CSV table of N, CA and C in Angstrom, one decimal:
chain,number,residue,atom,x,y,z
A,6,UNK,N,-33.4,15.6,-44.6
A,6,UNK,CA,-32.7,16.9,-44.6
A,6,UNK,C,-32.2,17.2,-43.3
A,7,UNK,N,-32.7,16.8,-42.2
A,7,UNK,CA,-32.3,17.1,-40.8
A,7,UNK,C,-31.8,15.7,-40.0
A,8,UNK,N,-31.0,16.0,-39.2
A,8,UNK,CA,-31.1,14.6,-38.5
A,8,UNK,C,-31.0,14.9,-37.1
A,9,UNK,N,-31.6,14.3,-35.9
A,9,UNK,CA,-31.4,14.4,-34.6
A,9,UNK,C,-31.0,13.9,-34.3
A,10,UNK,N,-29.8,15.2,-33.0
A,10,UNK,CA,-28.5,14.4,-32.7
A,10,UNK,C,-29.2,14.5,-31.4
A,11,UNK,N,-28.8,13.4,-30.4
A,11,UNK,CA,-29.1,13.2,-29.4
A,11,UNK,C,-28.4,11.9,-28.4
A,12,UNK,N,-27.8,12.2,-26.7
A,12,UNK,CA,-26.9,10.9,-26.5
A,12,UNK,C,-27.1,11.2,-25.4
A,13,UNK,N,-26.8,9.8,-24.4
A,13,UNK,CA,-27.3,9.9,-23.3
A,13,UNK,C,-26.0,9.8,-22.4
A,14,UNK,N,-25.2,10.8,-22.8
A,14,UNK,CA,-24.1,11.3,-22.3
A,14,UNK,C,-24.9,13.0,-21.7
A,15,UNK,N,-25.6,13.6,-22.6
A,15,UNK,CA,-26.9,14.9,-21.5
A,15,UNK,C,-28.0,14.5,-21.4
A,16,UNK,N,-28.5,15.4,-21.0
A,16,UNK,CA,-30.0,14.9,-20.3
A,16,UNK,C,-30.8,15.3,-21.3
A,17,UNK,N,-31.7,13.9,-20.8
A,17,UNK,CA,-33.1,14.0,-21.6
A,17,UNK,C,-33.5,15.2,-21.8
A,18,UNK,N,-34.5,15.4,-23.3
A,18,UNK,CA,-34.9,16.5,-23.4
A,18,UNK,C,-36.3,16.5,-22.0
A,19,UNK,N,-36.5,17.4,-21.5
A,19,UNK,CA,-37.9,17.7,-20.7
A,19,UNK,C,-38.9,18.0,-21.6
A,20,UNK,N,-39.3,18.1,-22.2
A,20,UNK,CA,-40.3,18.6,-23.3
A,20,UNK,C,-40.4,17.8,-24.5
A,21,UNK,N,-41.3,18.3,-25.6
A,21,UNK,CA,-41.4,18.0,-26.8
A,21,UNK,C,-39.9,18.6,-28.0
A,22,UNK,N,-38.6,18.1,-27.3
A,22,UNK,CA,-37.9,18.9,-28.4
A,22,UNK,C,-36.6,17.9,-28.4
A,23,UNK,N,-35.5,18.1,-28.8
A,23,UNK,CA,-34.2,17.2,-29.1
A,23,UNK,C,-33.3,17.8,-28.8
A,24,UNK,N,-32.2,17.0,-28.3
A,24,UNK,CA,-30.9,17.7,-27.8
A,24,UNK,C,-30.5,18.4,-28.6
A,25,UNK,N,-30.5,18.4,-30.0
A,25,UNK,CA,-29.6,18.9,-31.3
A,25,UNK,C,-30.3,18.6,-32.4
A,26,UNK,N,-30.4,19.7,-33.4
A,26,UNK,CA,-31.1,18.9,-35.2
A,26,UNK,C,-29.4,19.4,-35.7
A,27,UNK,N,-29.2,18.7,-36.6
A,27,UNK,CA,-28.2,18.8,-37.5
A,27,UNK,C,-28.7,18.7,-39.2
A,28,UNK,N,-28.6,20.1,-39.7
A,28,UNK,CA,-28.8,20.5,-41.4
A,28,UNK,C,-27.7,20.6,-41.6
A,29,UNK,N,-27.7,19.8,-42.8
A,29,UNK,CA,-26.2,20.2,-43.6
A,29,UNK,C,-25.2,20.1,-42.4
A,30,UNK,N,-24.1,21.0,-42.5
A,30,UNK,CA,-23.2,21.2,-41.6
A,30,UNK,C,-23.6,22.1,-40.4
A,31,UNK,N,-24.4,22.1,-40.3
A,31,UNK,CA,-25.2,23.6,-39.1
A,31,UNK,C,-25.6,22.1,-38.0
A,32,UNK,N,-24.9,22.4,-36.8
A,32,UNK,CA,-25.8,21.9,-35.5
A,32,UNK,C,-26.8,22.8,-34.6
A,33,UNK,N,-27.8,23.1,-34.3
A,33,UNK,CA,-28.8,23.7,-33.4
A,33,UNK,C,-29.2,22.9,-32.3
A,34,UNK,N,-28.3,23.4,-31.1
A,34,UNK,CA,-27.9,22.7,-30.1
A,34,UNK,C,-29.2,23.1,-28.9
A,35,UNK,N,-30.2,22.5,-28.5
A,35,UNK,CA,-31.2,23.1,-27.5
A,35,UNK,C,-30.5,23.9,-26.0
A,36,UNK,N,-31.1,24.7,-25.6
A,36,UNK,CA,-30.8,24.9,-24.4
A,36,UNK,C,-30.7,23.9,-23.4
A,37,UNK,N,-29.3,24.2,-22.8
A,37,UNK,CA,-28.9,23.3,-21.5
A,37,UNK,C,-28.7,24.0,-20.4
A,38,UNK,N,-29.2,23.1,-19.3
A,38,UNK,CA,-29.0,23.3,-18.0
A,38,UNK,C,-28.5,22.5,-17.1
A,39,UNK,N,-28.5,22.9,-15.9
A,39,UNK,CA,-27.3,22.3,-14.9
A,39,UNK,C,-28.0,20.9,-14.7
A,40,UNK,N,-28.6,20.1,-15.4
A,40,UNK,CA,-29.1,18.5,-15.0
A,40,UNK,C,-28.2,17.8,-15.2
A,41,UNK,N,-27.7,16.9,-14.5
A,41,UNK,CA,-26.7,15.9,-14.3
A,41,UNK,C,-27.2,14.6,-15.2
A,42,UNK,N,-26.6,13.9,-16.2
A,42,UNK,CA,-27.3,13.2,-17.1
A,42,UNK,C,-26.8,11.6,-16.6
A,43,UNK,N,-26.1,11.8,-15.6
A,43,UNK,CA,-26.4,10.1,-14.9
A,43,UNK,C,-27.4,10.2,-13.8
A,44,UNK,N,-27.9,11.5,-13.2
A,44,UNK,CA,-28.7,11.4,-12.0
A,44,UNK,C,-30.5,12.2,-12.4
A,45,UNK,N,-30.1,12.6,-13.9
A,45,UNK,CA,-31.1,13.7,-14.1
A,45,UNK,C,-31.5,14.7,-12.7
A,46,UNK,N,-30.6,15.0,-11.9
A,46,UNK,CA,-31.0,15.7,-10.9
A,46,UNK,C,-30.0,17.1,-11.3
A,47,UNK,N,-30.7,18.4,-10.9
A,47,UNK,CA,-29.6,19.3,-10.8
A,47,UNK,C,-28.8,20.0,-9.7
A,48,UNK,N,-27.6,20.2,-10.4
A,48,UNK,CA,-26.1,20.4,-9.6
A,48,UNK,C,-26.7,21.9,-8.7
A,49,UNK,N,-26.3,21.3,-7.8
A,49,UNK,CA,-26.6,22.2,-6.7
A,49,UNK,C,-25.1,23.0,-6.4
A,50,UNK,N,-25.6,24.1,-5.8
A,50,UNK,CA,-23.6,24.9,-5.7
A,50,UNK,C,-24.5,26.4,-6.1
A,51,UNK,N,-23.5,26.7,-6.8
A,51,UNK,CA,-23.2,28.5,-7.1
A,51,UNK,C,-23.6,28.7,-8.4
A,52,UNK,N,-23.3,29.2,-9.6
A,52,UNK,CA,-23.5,29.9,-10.6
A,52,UNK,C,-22.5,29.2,-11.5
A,53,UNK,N,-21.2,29.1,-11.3
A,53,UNK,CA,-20.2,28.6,-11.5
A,53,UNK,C,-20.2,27.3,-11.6
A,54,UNK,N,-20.8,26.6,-10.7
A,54,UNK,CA,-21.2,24.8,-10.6
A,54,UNK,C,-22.2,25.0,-11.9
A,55,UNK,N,-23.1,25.4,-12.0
A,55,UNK,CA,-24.2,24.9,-12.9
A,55,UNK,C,-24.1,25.9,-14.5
A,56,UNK,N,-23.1,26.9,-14.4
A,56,UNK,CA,-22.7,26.8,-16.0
A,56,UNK,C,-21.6,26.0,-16.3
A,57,UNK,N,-20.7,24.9,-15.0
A,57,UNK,CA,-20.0,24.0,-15.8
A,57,UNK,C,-21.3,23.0,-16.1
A,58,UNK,N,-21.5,23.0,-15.9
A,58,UNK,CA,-22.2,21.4,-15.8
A,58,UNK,C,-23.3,21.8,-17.0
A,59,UNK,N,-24.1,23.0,-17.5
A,59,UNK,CA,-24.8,23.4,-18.8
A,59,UNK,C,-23.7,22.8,-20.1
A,60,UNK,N,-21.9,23.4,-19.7
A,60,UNK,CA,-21.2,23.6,-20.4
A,60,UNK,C,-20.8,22.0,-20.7
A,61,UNK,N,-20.9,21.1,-19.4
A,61,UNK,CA,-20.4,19.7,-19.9
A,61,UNK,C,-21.9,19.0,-20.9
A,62,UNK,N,-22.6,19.7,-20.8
A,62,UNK,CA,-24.1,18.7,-21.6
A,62,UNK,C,-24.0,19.3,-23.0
A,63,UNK,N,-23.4,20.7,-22.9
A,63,UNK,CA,-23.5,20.8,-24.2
A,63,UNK,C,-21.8,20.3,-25.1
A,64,UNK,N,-21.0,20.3,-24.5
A,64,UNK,CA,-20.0,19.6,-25.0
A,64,UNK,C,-20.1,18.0,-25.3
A,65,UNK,N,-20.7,17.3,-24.5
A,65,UNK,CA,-21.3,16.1,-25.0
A,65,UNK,C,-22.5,16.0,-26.1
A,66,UNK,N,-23.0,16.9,-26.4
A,66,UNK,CA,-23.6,16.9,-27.5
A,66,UNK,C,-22.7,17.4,-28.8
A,67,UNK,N,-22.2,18.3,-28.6
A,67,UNK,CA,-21.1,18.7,-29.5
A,67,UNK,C,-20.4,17.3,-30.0
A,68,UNK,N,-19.7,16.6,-29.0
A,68,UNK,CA,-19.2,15.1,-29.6
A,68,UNK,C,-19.9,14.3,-30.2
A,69,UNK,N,-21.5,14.2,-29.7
A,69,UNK,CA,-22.0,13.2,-30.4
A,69,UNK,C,-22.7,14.0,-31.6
A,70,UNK,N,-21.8,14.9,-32.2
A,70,UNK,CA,-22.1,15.3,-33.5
A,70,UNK,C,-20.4,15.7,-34.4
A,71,UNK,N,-19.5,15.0,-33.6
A,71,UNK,CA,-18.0,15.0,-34.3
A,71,UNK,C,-18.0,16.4,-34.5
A,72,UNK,N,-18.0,16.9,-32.7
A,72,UNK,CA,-17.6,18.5,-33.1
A,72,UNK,C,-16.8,18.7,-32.2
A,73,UNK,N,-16.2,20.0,-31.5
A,73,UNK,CA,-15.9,20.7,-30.5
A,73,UNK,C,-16.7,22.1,-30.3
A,74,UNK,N,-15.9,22.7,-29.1
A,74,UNK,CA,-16.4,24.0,-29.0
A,74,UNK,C,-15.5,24.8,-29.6
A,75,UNK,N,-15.0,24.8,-30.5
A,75,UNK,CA,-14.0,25.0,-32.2
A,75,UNK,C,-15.0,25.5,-33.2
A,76,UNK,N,-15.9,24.5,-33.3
A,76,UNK,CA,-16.9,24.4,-34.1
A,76,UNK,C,-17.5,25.3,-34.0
A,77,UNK,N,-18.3,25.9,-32.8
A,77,UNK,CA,-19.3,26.8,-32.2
A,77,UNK,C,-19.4,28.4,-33.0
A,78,UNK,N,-20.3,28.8,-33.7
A,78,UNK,CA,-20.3,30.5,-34.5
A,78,UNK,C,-21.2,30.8,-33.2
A,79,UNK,N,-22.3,30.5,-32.3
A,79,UNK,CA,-23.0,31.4,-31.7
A,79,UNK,C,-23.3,30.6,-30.5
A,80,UNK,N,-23.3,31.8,-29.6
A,80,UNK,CA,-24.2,30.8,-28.1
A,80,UNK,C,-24.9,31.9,-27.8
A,81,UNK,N,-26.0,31.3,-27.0
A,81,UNK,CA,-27.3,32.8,-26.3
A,81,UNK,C,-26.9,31.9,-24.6
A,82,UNK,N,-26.7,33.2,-24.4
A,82,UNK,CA,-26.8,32.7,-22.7
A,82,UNK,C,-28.2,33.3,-22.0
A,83,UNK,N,-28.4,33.0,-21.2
A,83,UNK,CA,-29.9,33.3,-20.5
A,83,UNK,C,-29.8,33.2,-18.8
A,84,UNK,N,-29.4,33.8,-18.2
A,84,UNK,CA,-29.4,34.3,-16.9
A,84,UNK,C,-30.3,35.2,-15.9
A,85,UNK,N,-31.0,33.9,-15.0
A,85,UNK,CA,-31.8,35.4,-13.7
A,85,UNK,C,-31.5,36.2,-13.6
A,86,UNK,N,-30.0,36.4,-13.3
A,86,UNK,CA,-29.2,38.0,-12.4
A,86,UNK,C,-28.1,38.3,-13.1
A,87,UNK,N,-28.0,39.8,-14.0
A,87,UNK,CA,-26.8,39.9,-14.6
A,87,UNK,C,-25.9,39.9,-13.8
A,88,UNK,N,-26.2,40.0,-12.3
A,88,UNK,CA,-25.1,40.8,-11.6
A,88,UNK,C,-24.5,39.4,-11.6
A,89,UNK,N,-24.8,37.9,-11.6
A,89,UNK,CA,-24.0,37.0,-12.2
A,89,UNK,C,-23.0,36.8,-13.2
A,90,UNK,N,-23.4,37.9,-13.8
A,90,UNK,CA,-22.7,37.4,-15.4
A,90,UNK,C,-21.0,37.2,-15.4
A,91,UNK,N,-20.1,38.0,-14.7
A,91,UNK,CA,-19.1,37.6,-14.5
A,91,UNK,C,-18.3,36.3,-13.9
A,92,UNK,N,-19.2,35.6,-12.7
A,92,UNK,CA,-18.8,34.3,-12.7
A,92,UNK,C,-19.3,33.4,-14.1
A,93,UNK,N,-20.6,33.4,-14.2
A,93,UNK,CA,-20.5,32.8,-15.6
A,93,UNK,C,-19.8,33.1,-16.7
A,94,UNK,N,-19.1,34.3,-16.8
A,94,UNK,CA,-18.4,34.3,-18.2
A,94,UNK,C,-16.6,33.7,-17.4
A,95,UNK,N,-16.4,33.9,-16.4
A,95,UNK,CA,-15.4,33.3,-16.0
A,95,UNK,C,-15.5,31.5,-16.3
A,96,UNK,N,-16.2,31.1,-16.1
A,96,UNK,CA,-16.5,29.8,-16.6
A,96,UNK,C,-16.7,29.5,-17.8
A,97,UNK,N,-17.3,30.2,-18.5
A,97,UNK,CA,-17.4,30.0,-20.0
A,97,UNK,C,-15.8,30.2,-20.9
A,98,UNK,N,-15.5,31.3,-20.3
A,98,UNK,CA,-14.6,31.8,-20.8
A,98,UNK,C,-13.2,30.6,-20.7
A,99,UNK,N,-13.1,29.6,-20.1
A,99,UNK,CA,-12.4,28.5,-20.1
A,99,UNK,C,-12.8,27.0,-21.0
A,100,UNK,N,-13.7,27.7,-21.7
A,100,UNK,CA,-14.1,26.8,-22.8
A,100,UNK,C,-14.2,26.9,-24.4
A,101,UNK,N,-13.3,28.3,-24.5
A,101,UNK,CA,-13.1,28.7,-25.5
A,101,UNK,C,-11.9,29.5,-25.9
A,102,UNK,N,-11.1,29.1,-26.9
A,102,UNK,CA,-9.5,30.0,-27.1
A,102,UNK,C,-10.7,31.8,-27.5
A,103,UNK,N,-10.1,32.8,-26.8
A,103,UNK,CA,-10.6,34.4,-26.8
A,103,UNK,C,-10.3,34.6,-28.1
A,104,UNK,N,-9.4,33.8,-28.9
A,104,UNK,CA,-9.3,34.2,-30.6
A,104,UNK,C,-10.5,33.4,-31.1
A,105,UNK,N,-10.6,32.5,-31.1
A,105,UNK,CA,-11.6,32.1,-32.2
A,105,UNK,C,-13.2,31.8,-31.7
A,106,UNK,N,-13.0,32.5,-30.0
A,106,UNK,CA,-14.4,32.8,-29.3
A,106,UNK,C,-15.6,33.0,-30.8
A,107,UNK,N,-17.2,32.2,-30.1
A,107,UNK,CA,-17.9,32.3,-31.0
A,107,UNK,C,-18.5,33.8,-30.7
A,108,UNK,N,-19.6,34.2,-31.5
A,108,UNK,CA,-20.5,35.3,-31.4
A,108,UNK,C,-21.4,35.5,-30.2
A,109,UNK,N,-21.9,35.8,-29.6
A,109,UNK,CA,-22.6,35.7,-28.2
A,109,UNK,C,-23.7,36.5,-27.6
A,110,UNK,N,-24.5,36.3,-27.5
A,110,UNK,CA,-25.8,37.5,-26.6
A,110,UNK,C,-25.7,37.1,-25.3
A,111,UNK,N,-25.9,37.4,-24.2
A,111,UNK,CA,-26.5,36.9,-22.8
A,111,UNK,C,-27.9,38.0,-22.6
A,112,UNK,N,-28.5,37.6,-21.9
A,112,UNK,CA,-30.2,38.0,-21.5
A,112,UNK,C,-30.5,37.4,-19.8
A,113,UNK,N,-30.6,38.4,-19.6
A,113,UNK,CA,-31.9,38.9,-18.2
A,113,UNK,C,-32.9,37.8,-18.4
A,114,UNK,N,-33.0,37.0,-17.9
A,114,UNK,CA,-34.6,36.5,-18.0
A,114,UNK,C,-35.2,36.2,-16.7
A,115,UNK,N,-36.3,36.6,-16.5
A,115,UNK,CA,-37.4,36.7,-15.0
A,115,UNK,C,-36.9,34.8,-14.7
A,116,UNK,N,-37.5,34.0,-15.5
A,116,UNK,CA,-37.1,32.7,-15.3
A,116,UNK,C,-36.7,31.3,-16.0
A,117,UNK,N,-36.1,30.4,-15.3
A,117,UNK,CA,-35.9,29.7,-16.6
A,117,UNK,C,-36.0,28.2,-16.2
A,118,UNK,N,-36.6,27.1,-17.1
A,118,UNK,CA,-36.8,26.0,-16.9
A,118,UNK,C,-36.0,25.4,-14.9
A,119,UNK,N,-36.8,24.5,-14.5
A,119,UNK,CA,-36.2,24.0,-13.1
A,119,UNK,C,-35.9,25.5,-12.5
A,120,UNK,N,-36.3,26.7,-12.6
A,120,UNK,CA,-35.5,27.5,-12.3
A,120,UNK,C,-34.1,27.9,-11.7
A,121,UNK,N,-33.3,27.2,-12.8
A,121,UNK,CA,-31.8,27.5,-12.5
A,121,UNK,C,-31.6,29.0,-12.8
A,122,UNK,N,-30.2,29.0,-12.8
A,122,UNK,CA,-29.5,30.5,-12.5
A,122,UNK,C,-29.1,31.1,-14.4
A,123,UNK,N,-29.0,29.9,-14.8
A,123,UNK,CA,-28.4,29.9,-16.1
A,123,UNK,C,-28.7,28.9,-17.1
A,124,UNK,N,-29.3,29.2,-18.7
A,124,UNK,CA,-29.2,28.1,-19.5
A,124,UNK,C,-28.6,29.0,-20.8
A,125,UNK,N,-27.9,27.5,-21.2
A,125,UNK,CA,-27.0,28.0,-22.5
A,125,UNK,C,-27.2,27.0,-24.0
A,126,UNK,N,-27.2,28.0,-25.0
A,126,UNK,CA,-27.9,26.8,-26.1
A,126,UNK,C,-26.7,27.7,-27.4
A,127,UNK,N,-26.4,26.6,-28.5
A,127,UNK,CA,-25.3,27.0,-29.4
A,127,UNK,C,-25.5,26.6,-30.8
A,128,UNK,N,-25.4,26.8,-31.7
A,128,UNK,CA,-25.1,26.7,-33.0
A,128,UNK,C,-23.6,26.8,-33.1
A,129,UNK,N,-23.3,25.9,-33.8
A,129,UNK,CA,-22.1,24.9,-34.6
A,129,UNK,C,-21.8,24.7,-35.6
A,130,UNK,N,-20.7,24.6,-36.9
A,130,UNK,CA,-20.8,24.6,-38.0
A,130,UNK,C,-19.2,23.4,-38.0
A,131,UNK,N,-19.8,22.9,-39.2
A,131,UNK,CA,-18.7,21.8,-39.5
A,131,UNK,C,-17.9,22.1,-40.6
C-alpha cells in the first residue's frame, strides 16, 4: 500500500524515518534541512543559503518520485526567528508560480534538528 521513496541525490534520513512514503498518488515528503547530500555536512551562510539548499533536497526527492514542485498541495515551514521569515519566503517564493502556490503554515520553533535556522517538509499529489 505505501512505498518508500528515497535517493541519494538528499540526505540520509538521521533518524528512524524515510525521505518520502508514497500512497496512492499522495507523496509525504519528511522534513528537510540545509545538509548537503554529497558532503552530508550543512551549508553554512545566512537563512537564504540553507532554505535553498532544504529546497534543493526536497526537489530531489520530488524527482525521485516523477514529480515537481507543481505537484506540491502543502508545505509546513518551521523557523527559529520569524523575524526571518521574509528572506525565507523570498527564496521559497522562487520555487513556485504565486498562481498555483501550494497551501502553507510556517511556525516559530525554539529548535530544530542540527540546529538550523529552517526545516521544510511537503505533501504532493500526482
Amino acid at each position: 500500500m505505501k512505498k518508500i521513496v528515497n535517493t541519494t541525490k538528499a540526505p540520509d534520513p538521521i533518524g528512524p524515518y524515510n525521505q518520502a512514503v508514497l500512497v496512492k498518488d499522495t507523496l509525504y515528503i519528511s522534513g528537510q534541512i540545509a545538509l548537503d547530500p554529497s558532503t552530508s555536512e550543512l551549508v553554512k551562510g545566512d537563512v537564504k543559503a540553507e532554505t535553498k539548499q532544504s529546497l534543493e533536497n526536497l526537489k530531489a526527492i520530488l524527482e525521485a518520485a516523477d514529480m515537481t514542485f507543481e505537484n506540491v498541495v502543502k508545505t509546513s515551514i518551521f523557523i527559529k526567528d520569524m523575524h526571518q521569515f521574509s528572506q525565507i519566503n523570498e527564496v521559497y517564493g522562487t520555487y513556485f508560480d504565486p498562481e498555483t502556490a501550494p497551501a502553507r503554515e510556517t511556525v516559530e520553533v525554539a529548535n530544530l534538528p542540527k540546529f538550523v535556522n529552517v526545516e521544510i517538509s511537503m505533501i504532493a499529489v500526482k
